[in-house]
Amino acid sequence: MTVRPLSQSSVPVAERLGAVLQQLSRVVVGKTDPLRVALACLLARGHLLIEDIPGVGKSTLAQALATTLGLNYARIQFTSDLLPADVLGVSIYDENAQAFRFLPGPIFHSVVLADEINRAPPKTQSALLEAMEERQVSMDGQTRKLPDPFFVIATQNPVEQIGTYPLPESQLDRFLLAIELGYPDADAERELLMSGDRRAQLSELPALCDPPTLAQWQRDAAQIHVAPALLDYVQALLAASRGHLAGAKGDPGARRGLSPRAGLMLIAATRAMALIHGRSMALPEDLQAVFAAVAGHRLAGGARSGAVEANALIRAVALP
Amino acid sequence: MNSRPAPFRFFNGTRAVTPRADILAPIQVRWLGALMVAAMLPQAAHLPLGIAALGLALVALRVFLISQRRARYFAALTELPSWALAVFAVVIAFGIRQWYGYLLGREPSVAFLFVLCGIKFLEARARRDGTLLVCLATFLLITPFLSNQSMFAALAAAPALMILGGALDALERSTDSLERQRDWRATLVRTLTLMAQGLPIALLLFVMFPRLTGPLWGLPTDRSARTGLSDTMTPGMFTELTLSDDVAFRVDFEGPTPRPSQRYWRGPVLSRFDGRVWSAANPQLGSVQIPNSGKNITYTVTLEPSGQPWLFALDLPAALPRVDSESGAATPPSIFLGLTRDQQLIARAPILQPLRYTQVSNLRSAYPATSVFEARANLRLPAGNRRSVEFARDLRANVADDAAFINAVLQFYRNEPFVYTLAAPLLEREPVDQFLFESRRGFCEHYASSFVVLLRAAGIPARVVTGYQGGEINPNGGYMIVRQSDAHAWAEALVDGVWRRYDPTAAVAPSRVERGLASALPAGESVPLFARFDGGWLKDLGLAWDAVNHGWRRHVIDFNYDRQRALWHEWSLDLFSPWQVVGGLTFVAGVWGGAVLLWLAIRRRRQERALVLWEDVCRRLSRAGLPRHPYEGPLAFVERAAARWPQFGIALKAIGEAYATLRYGNLAAESRERAALIATLKHAIGALPSPLRLRHAA
């Protein structure tokens, strides 16, 4: 019996993505699911927010991702005196050329790690976030394109909140996905302790991809088929997040639910996840794999944490 | 990630640990709690306050302990071993025995069941406990009908029925899908839909299901006091009765309603007098007096349970009552009826359930005596009341015959300053003397009693007849209500071989007979609401409610074997044998069921073929013990199934992938690819064994 239900077209992509994931998980040990979500975020042309305590491998993840995919990488440590120019770049007067010369800031990299983004004042935050949204920087009347692919990984430290500027909900919405890395499990931690710091290995990692290929993968992800049945499911989830379960009349807007844009982002992330799994169509399983990351930070603020709320939503809504 | 509270820990020490999936979720416990309260409340009104409070408190305690934190705090309570509960139940049983004085009867048993339900709920933790509780609640819900089958009782049970649907719904769901399902409205709508779907079947069964000729089991009777007439008449008894609004019986007349002065509802006839208390003689069966004149009138009486054997009929009964006689069937042998020589209708056993009977009466106030012994028995007077006796003898000496004497006595009542009042002094010694010559304030019992004493003193056989006089037509429904406040006592005297009715009360207060109690009493005396003329809207409301209840009883409660036969007769169904009727019904039901199945099949056809096949697979795996979570995707589900049945892993995964591609893939509607996948799906499904074998294969 030969069963070939899945279209074979994207399998080579999946194999290469599998290799990428495998290499990543050698550096960031025991975090397969967050790694897969992070990769999906990149493939869906979104930006990633990691909310976690220091020391669980956030910057390692960002750097490993950049190296493995053959992208250049910059890290910005956000502090309370960081200015927009420190992020975007600055024009200085070149006496030799008798003209202003633009010195691009760290944002002109393909993978940018914005570490502890909530430490910087809102002005600097919004400079970064605008650049993320527009994928270009406008300064001194000139618009400069950011590299493509362009991928920001921002981290927030949820513990030390004194003297910080937590991102407002509208800014959180700029991030496609938000994940928590969390502590490694016992086995992974033991391996980590035995083999020492992984930072040293980072420079030796081979690049498994290049920017044009990554752009092609991003286009492939956008081509993944989304069936009407899956759209029904997305709509049921959106409706449920707004406080009324499918089939029951309720009061729309009783709770702050997911926006239509969140729905679009959910579909994009679902497609990327399907590509990672080597499918030509998006399945509910793909959606469920990214749902908590898409919806969690958008549903936060209630009595329960966003991820818990998102998981409860998944469990409450039946597949149409 | 998982926000579900840890399973509720109850009696972990003494029982096998229940698998997690079988533990009642908090929401399910809440539903069950609501069900218990709704089922207990209608019954609680009939129970002693302490028992009602105890049962409800147990339910409240269990609901209180839903919270994990509280359960931990009251750990001693939550980990009571079962033997402690058993001891508790025995203590409760003993307490109930002490309260009622006996245990094996209807009311103590119901009270015991009531508390046991609370105890069972307290220890409920597994899902099967929930199912058991639903059964218990259903049974508890029926118990109020043992004592009261009014429409109000039915309405009181309605909320519990609603919640019963909700609780069953909640028990059937998986814990996961319940987690966020807080919308009780959806549940309510589902319950109502199911009930609406079941209603035609219930109605059909109500009308068509063969009724038994008698009740399925005799309702156990309890000792309880009821207001009403009895076989004795003690001073003050009527005063008490007239203060009661309770309905004695209701009457539907065929034809015109008799005039108020003809509405003498004959009840216990009292012949023995000990100077203070009148009591009935031993009943001696007689035969129906065939009237030679007068007008026959037919009516149906719905008698409230009185705890006494008397049936009431208008003076005079012209036939034995026919119980449930609409179809012409004979009176069931379980209710033996007889007419005594003094024209009382008596059943062999006390009337403990509402009784409907059709009665024919001949409206006349006199009938011939049948026995000479009767005359002698009705002449006896005890010693005492000497003044009255002398007064009667003197009076008798002054008139020509008995008839003239009776007229003179009535004249005496009319002319002397007698007052008709409920506020009569209680006369202890020589009551007749005191009443006739001193107080002269009294009520029907005083007049009837003194009248009979005077007649007997003059050598005229006479006796007291008690019953009801009057009755009110309910404008809503056009039937007559006779209440306890219509209770009355009058007299009968044997003159020239004919028993004749005399009402001395009418001589004093003619309006009592013509227009009822309220009109005859002096202003300012308290009269129950329904005996008043102008009860206002409250009385109208009461009458309207009474009409509804009367209709309920006539058409729903009393729909018994005979009325069913009558209905069948009306529909010409009795032309067929019962088997033919059953066969016909089965045929109709079969056609109907077939039509529904056909419709469902057509609807399934229209659905996606893949979806139909997939649902079939899910159903089979569910029967094999692995239900799909409603949110679970196809691949995740077959993965889980393959982990459980590795030997069928290939087929299961093929099913999952084929279905996922068919449903979520990019395939043209009628493509060959799609057809091939459907074939694959069917083939793989064919490779799966039956659910039963799967269950054992795990």
GROMACS .gro file of N, CA and C in nm, chain B residues 15-70:
model
  168
  335ARG      N    1  -1.017   0.374   4.894
  335ARG     CA    2  -1.066   0.323   4.766
  335ARG      C    3  -0.956   0.319   4.663
  336ALA      N    4  -0.983   0.239   4.562
  336ALA     CA    5  -0.891   0.240   4.448
  336ALA      C    6  -0.893   0.380   4.388
  337VAL      N    7  -0.777   0.426   4.349
  337VAL     CA    8  -0.768   0.561   4.295
  337VAL      C    9  -0.836   0.564   4.158
  338THR      N   10  -0.926   0.660   4.144
  338THR     CA   11  -0.999   0.670   4.019
  338THR      C   12  -0.909   0.731   3.912
  339PRO      N   13  -0.914   0.677   3.791
  339PRO     CA   14  -0.836   0.740   3.685
  339PRO      C   15  -0.877   0.885   3.668
  340ARG      N   16  -0.779   0.965   3.633
  340ARG     CA   17  -0.799   1.108   3.630
  340ARG      C   18  -0.916   1.151   3.542
  341ALA      N   19  -0.930   1.086   3.427
  341ALA     CA   20  -1.035   1.127   3.333
  341ALA      C   21  -1.174   1.101   3.389
  342ASP      N   22  -1.183   1.010   3.489
  342ASP     CA   23  -1.314   0.975   3.542
  342ASP      C   24  -1.353   1.058   3.662
  343ILE      N   25  -1.269   1.153   3.698
  343ILE     CA   26  -1.299   1.235   3.815
  343ILE      C   27  -1.390   1.351   3.774
  344LEU      N   28  -1.487   1.377   3.856
  344LEU     CA   29  -1.580   1.485   3.826
  344LEU      C   30  -1.506   1.619   3.825
  345ALA      N   31  -1.527   1.694   3.720
  345ALA     CA   32  -1.467   1.827   3.712
  345ALA      C   33  -1.548   1.922   3.800
  346PRO      N   34  -1.488   2.031   3.848
  346PRO     CA   35  -1.562   2.124   3.933
  346PRO      C   36  -1.692   2.170   3.870
  347ILE      N   37  -1.688   2.194   3.740
  347ILE     CA   38  -1.810   2.242   3.675
  347ILE      C   39  -1.918   2.134   3.680
  348GLN      N   40  -1.876   2.009   3.669
  348GLN     CA   41  -1.975   1.900   3.676
  348GLN      C   42  -2.033   1.891   3.817
  349VAL      N   43  -1.946   1.910   3.917
  349VAL     CA   44  -1.996   1.907   4.055
  349VAL      C   45  -2.096   2.021   4.076
  350ARG      N   46  -2.065   2.136   4.015
  350ARG     CA   47  -2.158   2.248   4.031
  350ARG      C   48  -2.292   2.216   3.968
  351TRP      N   49  -2.289   2.156   3.850
  351TRP     CA   50  -2.415   2.118   3.785
  351TRP      C   51  -2.493   2.020   3.874
  352LEU      N   52  -2.420   1.921   3.925
  352LEU     CA   53  -2.487   1.822   4.010
  352LEU      C   54  -2.543   1.887   4.135
  353GLY      N   55  -2.468   1.982   4.191
  353GLY     CA   56  -2.516   2.052   4.309
  353GLY      C   57  -2.644   2.127   4.281
  354ALA      N   58  -2.645   2.196   4.167
  354ALA     CA   59  -2.766   2.268   4.129
  354ALA      C   60  -2.882   2.171   4.112
  355LEU      N   61  -2.852   2.054   4.054
  355LEU     CA   62  -2.957   1.954   4.034
  355LEU      C   63  -3.010   1.905   4.168
  356MET      N   64  -2.918   1.877   4.261
  356MET     CA   65  -2.962   1.828   4.392
  356MET      C   66  -3.052   1.931   4.460
  357VAL      N   67  -3.008   2.057   4.456
  357VAL     CA   68  -3.088   2.161   4.522
  357VAL      C   69  -3.226   2.171   4.455
  358ALA      N   70  -3.228   2.170   4.322
  358ALA     CA   71  -3.356   2.184   4.252
  358ALA      C   72  -3.446   2.065   4.279
  359ALA      N   73  -3.387   1.946   4.294
  359ALA     CA   74  -3.469   1.828   4.320
  359ALA      C   75  -3.513   1.823   4.466
  360MET      N   76  -3.432   1.883   4.555
  360MET     CA   77  -3.464   1.877   4.697
  360MET      C   78  -3.569   1.981   4.736
  361LEU      N   79  -3.562   2.097   4.672
  361LEU     CA   80  -3.648   2.207   4.717
  361LEU      C   81  -3.797   2.171   4.716
  362PRO      N   82  -3.852   2.111   4.608
  362PRO     CA   83  -3.996   2.082   4.613
  362PRO      C   84  -4.032   1.988   4.727
  363GLN      N   85  -3.938   1.896   4.760
  363GLN     CA   86  -3.967   1.800   4.866
  363GLN      C   87  -3.943   1.863   5.003
  364ALA      N   88  -3.850   1.959   5.008
  364ALA     CA   89  -3.812   2.017   5.138
  364ALA      C   90  -3.933   2.077   5.208
  365ALA      N   91  -4.028   2.129   5.128
  365ALA     CA   92  -4.145   2.193   5.189
  365ALA      C   93  -4.228   2.093   5.268
  366HIS      N   94  -4.220   1.964   5.235
  366HIS     CA   95  -4.301   1.864   5.304
  366HIS      C   96  -4.229   1.801   5.422
  367LEU      N   97  -4.103   1.841   5.443
  367LEU     CA   98  -4.022   1.772   5.543
  367LEU      C   99  -4.008   1.857   5.668
  368PRO      N  100  -3.975   1.793   5.780
  368PRO     CA  101  -3.943   1.872   5.899
  368PRO      C  102  -3.825   1.964   5.869
  369LEU      N  103  -3.826   2.078   5.929
  369LEU     CA  104  -3.727   2.182   5.897
  369LEU      C  105  -3.584   2.130   5.912
  370GLY      N  106  -3.560   2.056   6.020
  370GLY     CA  107  -3.425   2.009   6.047
  370GLY      C  108  -3.372   1.920   5.937
  371ILE      N  109  -3.458   1.827   5.890
  371ILE     CA  110  -3.414   1.732   5.789
  371ILE      C  111  -3.390   1.804   5.657
  372ALA      N  112  -3.481   1.895   5.623
  372ALA     CA  113  -3.463   1.971   5.499
  372ALA      C  114  -3.333   2.049   5.505
  373ALA      N  115  -3.309   2.113   5.620
  373ALA     CA  116  -3.187   2.194   5.632
  373ALA      C  117  -3.063   2.106   5.625
  374LEU      N  118  -3.069   1.988   5.686
  374LEU     CA  119  -2.952   1.899   5.687
  374LEU      C  120  -2.917   1.856   5.544
  375GLY      N  121  -3.020   1.811   5.469
  375GLY     CA  122  -2.995   1.766   5.332
  375GLY      C  123  -2.935   1.875   5.247
  376LEU      N  124  -2.993   1.994   5.256
  376LEU     CA  125  -2.943   2.105   5.175
  376LEU      C  126  -2.804   2.147   5.221
  377ALA      N  127  -2.780   2.137   5.351
  377ALA     CA  128  -2.648   2.176   5.402
  377ALA      C  129  -2.540   2.082   5.350
  378LEU      N  130  -2.572   1.952   5.339
  378LEU     CA  131  -2.473   1.857   5.287
  378LEU      C  132  -2.437   1.893   5.144
  379VAL      N  133  -2.540   1.930   5.066
  379VAL     CA  134  -2.515   1.970   4.927
  379VAL      C  135  -2.427   2.095   4.924
  380ALA      N  136  -2.463   2.191   5.010
  380ALA     CA  137  -2.387   2.316   5.012
  380ALA      C  138  -2.242   2.289   5.052
  381LEU      N  139  -2.222   2.195   5.145
  381LEU     CA  140  -2.087   2.163   5.191
  381LEU      C  141  -2.003   2.110   5.076
  382ARG      N  142  -2.063   2.019   4.998
  382ARG     CA  143  -1.987   1.961   4.886
  382ARG      C  144  -1.951   2.068   4.783
  383VAL      N  145  -2.045   2.159   4.756
  383VAL     CA  146  -2.018   2.266   4.659
  383VAL      C  147  -1.909   2.358   4.714
  384PHE      N  148  -1.916   2.381   4.845
  384PHE     CA  149  -1.816   2.465   4.911
  384PHE      C  150  -1.677   2.404   4.897
  385LEU      N  151  -1.671   2.271   4.900
  385LEU     CA  152  -1.541   2.203   4.898
  385LEU      C  153  -1.488   2.183   4.757
  386ILE      N  154  -1.556   2.238   4.657
  386ILE     CA  155  -1.504   2.226   4.520
  386ILE      C  156  -1.366   2.290   4.513
  387SER      N  157  -1.356   2.403   4.578
  387SER     CA  158  -1.228   2.475   4.574
  387SER      C  159  -1.119   2.391   4.640
  388GLN      N  160  -1.011   2.376   4.568
  388GLN     CA  161  -0.901   2.292   4.614
  388GLN      C  162  -0.845   2.344   4.746
  389ARG      N  163  -0.838   2.477   4.754
  389ARG     CA  164  -0.780   2.539   4.871
  389ARG      C  165  -0.864   2.508   4.995
  390ARG      N  166  -0.995   2.524   4.978
  390ARG     CA  167  -1.084   2.496   5.092
  390ARG      C  168  -1.081   2.348   5.126
   0.00000   0.00000   0.00000
